[in-house]
GROMACS .gro file of C-alpha atoms in nm:
model
  280
    1MET     CA    1  10.801  11.089   9.844
    2SER     CA    2  10.873  10.834   9.573
    3ILE     CA    3  10.720  10.484   9.583
    4LEU     CA    4  10.773  10.191   9.346
    5GLN     CA    5  10.529   9.899   9.345
    6TRP     CA    6  10.589   9.585   9.142
    7ASN     CA    7  10.463   9.228   9.119
    8CYS     CA    8  10.793   9.056   9.042
    9ARG     CA    9  10.645   8.708   8.994
   10SER     CA   10  10.927   8.541   9.188
   11ILE     CA   11  11.227   8.749   9.288
   12SER     CA   12  11.498   8.480   9.286
   13ASN     CA   13  11.632   8.539   8.934
   14LYS     CA   14  11.542   8.908   8.899
   15VAL     CA   15  11.755   9.080   9.164
   16ALA     CA   16  12.019   9.207   8.919
   17LEU     CA   17  11.751   9.344   8.687
   18LEU     CA   18  11.575   9.516   8.978
   19GLU     CA   19  11.898   9.673   9.103
   20GLU     CA   20  11.981   9.800   8.755
   21TYR     CA   21  11.632   9.950   8.728
   22LEU     CA   22  11.659  10.113   9.073
   23SER     CA   23  11.993  10.270   8.980
   24ALA     CA   24  11.803  10.504   8.746
   25PHE     CA   25  11.584  10.621   9.038
   26PRO     CA   26  11.825  10.690   9.327
   27ARG     CA   27  11.566  10.872   9.538
   28ILE     CA   28  11.303  10.598   9.570
   29ASP     CA   29  11.189  10.597   9.932
   30VAL     CA   30  10.968  10.288   9.942
   31LEU     CA   31  10.973   9.968   9.739
   32MET     CA   32  10.654   9.758   9.758
   33LEU     CA   33  10.702   9.412   9.604
   34GLN     CA   34  10.442   9.138   9.555
   35SER     CA   35  10.461   8.770   9.463
   36LEU     CA   36  10.823   8.726   9.571
   37ASN     CA   37  10.755   8.356   9.630
   38CYS     CA   38  11.068   8.294   9.835
   39LYS     CA   39  11.161   8.191  10.187
   40PRO     CA   40  11.247   8.472  10.435
   41HIS     CA   41  11.621   8.392  10.430
   42GLU     CA   42  11.618   8.414  10.048
   43LEU     CA   43  11.501   8.775  10.038
   44PRO     CA   44  11.747   8.995   9.848
   45VAL     CA   45  11.958   9.255  10.025
   46LEU     CA   46  11.909   9.584   9.839
   47GLN     CA   47  12.165   9.858   9.885
   48GLY     CA   48  12.020  10.171  10.043
   49PHE     CA   49  11.716   9.992  10.187
   50TYR     CA   50  11.651   9.846  10.528
   51SER     CA   51  11.712   9.473  10.539
   52PRO     CA   52  11.534   9.258  10.633
   53PRO     CA   53  11.229   9.438  10.497
   54ILE     CA   54  10.876   9.448  10.638
   55MET     CA   55  10.722   9.130  10.500
   56GLY     CA   56  10.413   8.914  10.483
   57VAL     CA   57  10.454   8.536  10.484
   58GLU     CA   58  10.200   8.290  10.340
   59VAL     CA   59  10.251   7.913  10.383
   60GLY     CA   60  10.618   7.959  10.472
   61LYS     CA   61  10.700   8.186  10.178
   62VAL     CA   62  10.721   8.563  10.147
   63GLN     CA   63  10.456   8.700   9.912
   64VAL     CA   64  10.479   9.071   9.997
   65ALA     CA   65  10.781   9.271  10.114
   66THR     CA   66  10.819   9.644  10.166
   67TYR     CA   67  11.170   9.789  10.156
   68ILE     CA   68  11.221  10.129  10.323
   69SER     CA   69  11.508  10.365  10.245
   70THR     CA   70  11.769  10.380  10.519
   71ARG     CA   71  11.717  10.759  10.516
   72LEU     CA   72  11.375  10.718  10.680
   73LYS     CA   73  11.239  10.614  11.017
   74CYS     CA   74  10.977  10.341  11.007
   75GLU     CA   75  10.793  10.083  11.212
   76SER     CA   76  10.582   9.782  11.127
   77LEU     CA   77  10.204   9.819  11.146
   78ASP     CA   78   9.993   9.570  11.335
   79PRO     CA   79   9.842   9.354  11.056
   80HIS     CA   80   9.518   9.318  11.252
   81ALA     CA   81   9.483   9.697  11.249
   82THR     CA   82   9.493   9.709  10.871
   83ALA     CA   83   9.415   9.413  10.648
   84PRO     CA   84   9.347   9.059  10.772
   85THR     CA   85   9.589   8.826  10.599
   86GLY     CA   86   9.420   8.503  10.494
   87THR     CA   87   9.414   8.236  10.229
   88ARG     CA   88   9.322   8.486   9.955
   89LEU     CA   89   9.508   8.791  10.079
   90CYS     CA   90   9.864   8.861  10.191
   91THR     CA   91   9.963   9.203  10.325
   92CYS     CA   92  10.220   9.389  10.527
   93GLY     CA   93  10.200   9.742  10.665
   94VAL     CA   94  10.454  10.006  10.761
   95ALA     CA   95  10.424  10.350  10.921
   96ILE     CA   96  10.657  10.637  10.834
   97PRO     CA   97  10.651  10.962  11.034
   98ALA     CA   98  10.615  11.272  10.819
   99ARG     CA   99  10.663  11.640  10.888
  100ARG     CA  100  10.379  11.853  11.025
  101GLY     CA  101  10.300  11.575  11.271
  102ARG     CA  102  10.135  11.343  11.020
  103GLN     CA  103  10.195  10.971  10.983
  104LEU     CA  104  10.207  10.797  10.648
  105SER     CA  105  10.076  10.439  10.659
  106LEU     CA  106  10.146  10.206  10.368
  107VAL     CA  107   9.978   9.870  10.310
  108ASN     CA  108  10.135   9.634  10.056
  109VAL     CA  109   9.861   9.412   9.907
  110TYR     CA  110   9.857   9.086   9.715
  111TYR     CA  111   9.534   8.899   9.643
  112LEU     CA  112   9.675   8.561   9.554
  113ALA     CA  113   9.411   8.432   9.312
  114GLY     CA  114   9.085   8.539   9.158
  115CYS     CA  115   8.878   8.851   9.187
  116PRO     CA  116   8.836   8.951   9.555
  117GLU     CA  117   8.482   8.935   9.692
  118ALA     CA  118   8.312   9.194   9.910
  119GLU     CA  119   8.412   9.022  10.235
  120ASP     CA  120   8.776   9.018  10.123
  121THR     CA  121   8.789   9.395  10.070
  122ALA     CA  122   8.577   9.521  10.362
  123TRP     CA  123   8.894   9.616  10.554
  124LEU     CA  124   8.946   9.910  10.316
  125ARG     CA  125   8.643  10.082  10.471
  126SER     CA  126   8.791  10.058  10.821
  127LEU     CA  127   9.111  10.254  10.756
  128ASP     CA  128   9.115  10.567  10.974
  129LEU     CA  129   9.177  10.852  10.731
  130GLN     CA  130   9.170  11.108  11.012
  131LYS     CA  131   9.463  10.973  11.214
  132SER     CA  132   9.689  10.881  10.923
  133ASP     CA  133   9.747  10.937  10.554
  134TRP     CA  134   9.727  10.609  10.363
  135VAL     CA  135   9.882  10.443  10.060
  136VAL     CA  136   9.734  10.103   9.971
  137ALA     CA  137   9.906   9.949   9.670
  138GLY     CA  138   9.966   9.613   9.510
  139ASP     CA  139   9.820   9.338   9.295
  140PHE     CA  140   9.443   9.318   9.353
  141ASN     CA  141   9.390   9.056   9.082
  142SER     CA  142   9.070   9.230   8.976
  143ARG     CA  143   8.951   9.391   8.654
  144HIS     CA  144   8.691   9.666   8.623
  145LYS     CA  145   8.619   9.934   8.366
  146LEU     CA  146   8.679  10.197   8.635
  147TRP     CA  147   9.055  10.134   8.613
  148ASP     CA  148   9.102   9.896   8.319
  149ARG     CA  149   9.039  10.037   7.971
  150ASN     CA  150   9.043   9.687   7.817
  151CYS     CA  151   8.783   9.548   8.055
  152THR     CA  152   8.450   9.457   7.894
  153ARG     CA  153   8.288   9.295   8.195
  154SER     CA  154   8.247   9.401   8.557
  155ALA     CA  155   8.385   9.114   8.761
  156GLY     CA  156   8.537   9.366   9.003
  157ASP     CA  157   8.212   9.540   9.097
  158SER     CA  158   8.244   9.457   9.467
  159LEU     CA  159   8.598   9.596   9.482
  160ALA     CA  160   8.496   9.911   9.293
  161ASP     CA  161   8.207   9.966   9.536
  162THR     CA  162   8.437   9.917   9.834
  163ILE     CA  163   8.693  10.165   9.699
  164MET     CA  164   8.423  10.430   9.657
  165ASP     CA  165   8.284  10.361  10.004
  166SER     CA  166   8.630  10.380  10.160
  167ASN     CA  167   8.685  10.741  10.043
  168LEU     CA  168   9.028  10.641   9.913
  169VAL     CA  169   9.131  10.782   9.575
  170LEU     CA  170   9.236  10.551   9.292
  171LEU     CA  171   9.542  10.690   9.110
  172ASN     CA  172   9.537  10.449   8.812
  173ASP     CA  173   9.475  10.626   8.482
  174GLY     CA  174   9.359  10.323   8.280
  175SER     CA  175   9.705  10.223   8.159
  176PHE     CA  176   9.771   9.849   8.168
  177THR     CA  177  10.002   9.711   8.437
  178HIS     CA  178   9.981   9.339   8.351
  179LEU     CA  179  10.092   9.188   8.022
  180GLY     CA  180   9.838   8.951   7.870
  181GLN     CA  181   9.952   8.602   7.772
  182ALA     CA  182   9.809   8.315   7.567
  183GLY     CA  183   9.558   8.529   7.381
  184CYS     CA  184   9.455   8.735   7.686
  185SER     CA  185   9.452   9.114   7.662
  186ASP     CA  186   9.676   9.344   7.865
  187SER     CA  187   9.507   9.450   8.187
  188ALA     CA  188   9.530   9.675   8.491
  189ILE     CA  189   9.518   9.465   8.806
  190ASP     CA  190   9.788   9.650   9.003
  191LEU     CA  191   9.611   9.932   9.186
  192SER     CA  192   9.731  10.234   9.382
  193LEU     CA  193   9.497  10.390   9.639
  194VAL     CA  194   9.573  10.696   9.853
  195SER     CA  195   9.404  10.928  10.101
  196PRO     CA  196   9.225  11.224   9.937
  197VAL     CA  197   9.479  11.474  10.072
  198LEU     CA  198   9.764  11.280   9.909
  199SER     CA  199   9.589  11.264   9.572
  200LEU     CA  200   9.596  11.643   9.531
  201ASP     CA  201   9.962  11.642   9.430
  202ALA     CA  202  10.022  11.281   9.323
  203VAL     CA  203  10.174  11.153   8.999
  204TRP     CA  204  10.115  10.792   8.884
  205TYR     CA  205  10.282  10.619   8.590
  206THR     CA  206  10.409  10.281   8.475
  207GLY     CA  207  10.780  10.225   8.417
  208LYS     CA  208  10.943  10.106   8.099
  209GLY     CA  209  11.023   9.737   8.081
  210HIS     CA  210  10.876   9.444   8.268
  211LEU     CA  211  11.203   9.314   8.419
  212GLN     CA  212  11.116   8.957   8.317
  213SER     CA  213  10.787   8.965   8.504
  214ASP     CA  214  10.444   8.984   8.343
  215HIS     CA  215  10.378   9.301   8.546
  216LEU     CA  216  10.514   9.649   8.482
  217PRO     CA  217  10.670   9.848   8.768
  218VAL     CA  218  10.441  10.127   8.887
  219HIS     CA  219  10.568  10.462   9.018
  220ILE     CA  220  10.383  10.682   9.267
  221GLU     CA  221  10.515  11.031   9.337
  222LEU     CA  222  10.359  11.211   9.634
  223GLY     CA  223  10.455  11.577   9.605
  224ASN     CA  224  10.296  11.692   9.931
  225VAL     CA  225  10.456  11.433  10.160
  226GLU     CA  226  10.776  11.518  10.346
  227PRO     CA  227  10.895  11.212  10.540
  228GLU     CA  228  11.126  11.271  10.831
  229GLU     CA  229  11.479  11.186  10.728
  230GLU     CA  230  11.742  11.064  10.967
  231GLU     CA  231  12.066  10.878  10.926
  232ILE     CA  232  12.001  10.550  11.104
  233ASP     CA  233  12.244  10.267  11.155
  234ARG     CA  234  12.067   9.980  10.977
  235THR     CA  235  12.362   9.743  11.014
  236PRO     CA  236  12.208   9.404  11.100
  237LYS     CA  237  12.271   9.287  11.456
  238TYR     CA  238  12.311   8.912  11.493
  239GLN     CA  239  12.268   8.700  11.807
  240TYR     CA  240  12.547   8.454  11.744
  241ARG     CA  241  12.481   8.250  12.058
  242ARG     CA  242  12.132   8.162  11.932
  243ALA     CA  243  12.241   8.075  11.580
  244ASP     CA  244  12.180   7.730  11.436
  245TRP     CA  245  12.528   7.695  11.287
  246GLY     CA  246  12.465   7.347  11.152
  247ARG     CA  247  12.166   7.464  10.948
  248PHE     CA  248  12.353   7.781  10.843
  249ARG     CA  249  12.649   7.574  10.719
  250SER     CA  250  12.415   7.340  10.530
  251LEU     CA  251  12.229   7.626  10.360
  252LEU     CA  252  12.553   7.802  10.269
  253ASP     CA  253  12.709   7.485  10.127
  254GLU     CA  254  12.398   7.428   9.917
  255ALA     CA  255  12.398   7.787   9.791
  256CYS     CA  256  12.770   7.790   9.710
  257ASP     CA  257  12.736   7.471   9.510
  258LEU     CA  258  12.525   7.671   9.265
  259THR     CA  259  12.800   7.928   9.204
  260ASN     CA  260  13.096   7.847   8.983
  261PRO     CA  261  13.389   8.085   9.056
  262TYR     CA  262  13.525   8.029   8.706
  263GLU     CA  263  13.210   8.163   8.538
  264CYS     CA  264  13.254   8.523   8.657
  265ASP     CA  265  13.522   8.768   8.771
  266ILE     CA  266  13.645   8.765   9.132
  267ASP     CA  267  13.453   9.080   9.233
  268THR     CA  268  13.125   8.935   9.109
  269TYR     CA  269  13.196   8.603   9.279
  270PHE     CA  270  13.278   8.781   9.609
  271GLU     CA  271  12.952   8.978   9.589
  272ASN     CA  272  12.756   8.658   9.521
  273VAL     CA  273  12.909   8.487   9.824
  274ARG     CA  274  12.842   8.794  10.042
  275ARG     CA  275  12.475   8.790   9.940
  276MET     CA  276  12.449   8.418  10.012
  277ILE     CA  277  12.590   8.467  10.364
  278LEU     CA  278  12.338   8.744  10.437
  279ARG     CA  279  12.047   8.541  10.298
  280CYS     CA  280  12.136   8.226  10.492
   0.00000   0.00000   0.00000
């Protein structure tokens, strides 16, 4: 199984860059995005992935979204059974059935600001590693010498202790994932945690290019996971009778005002309008 995690630091103007990047990795099964900072109807539609994605919303905006390949079966996890979303933490979880009767559970994590305290990470200890294999990945906003080679202080001690107590395995190899700005050093605050059985044949690496974010994309390859594949009709089904057509028309008019048909070729303009309709 191939997983890509990335803090995009606002997705609105990076969709084309993300799609170009994904074109080089046609077999990515799961895309875990953080800090999208957009409204649910503004989420991008990504070819080959289920849309709308599994998402976590904080104060009316999507901060985490997990896109699943249309090749795979999946279902949303009860957020109360994994991580408690709050003012400091935004998560979303998804379960994917795998062969040999195992379930793969993925939790997309974004700690919005500051180093998480012990009470903010206690949920990691409660994950049932017997009933499911786990991948917990995202932006933890925490530095520690255990995973950050540039770290000279131990502000992330509580998180490091929780990770060790949870029996999850940290895949990070010390490489930086976050680009330092304004005199700050590069750091590793995007973490990838997996069940011990998954770590035995896992490959972790950062991608080339930051895609106009200050975070690098992170790849996780799980060689001993075989998700069940099935061709599923993911065509969105709309309940037209319940639609708010006035609001839809207003949103579409506003979006179309931002697109000048004379600034691009007709195919590009058509694709832009199609995306706007799906988002609205």
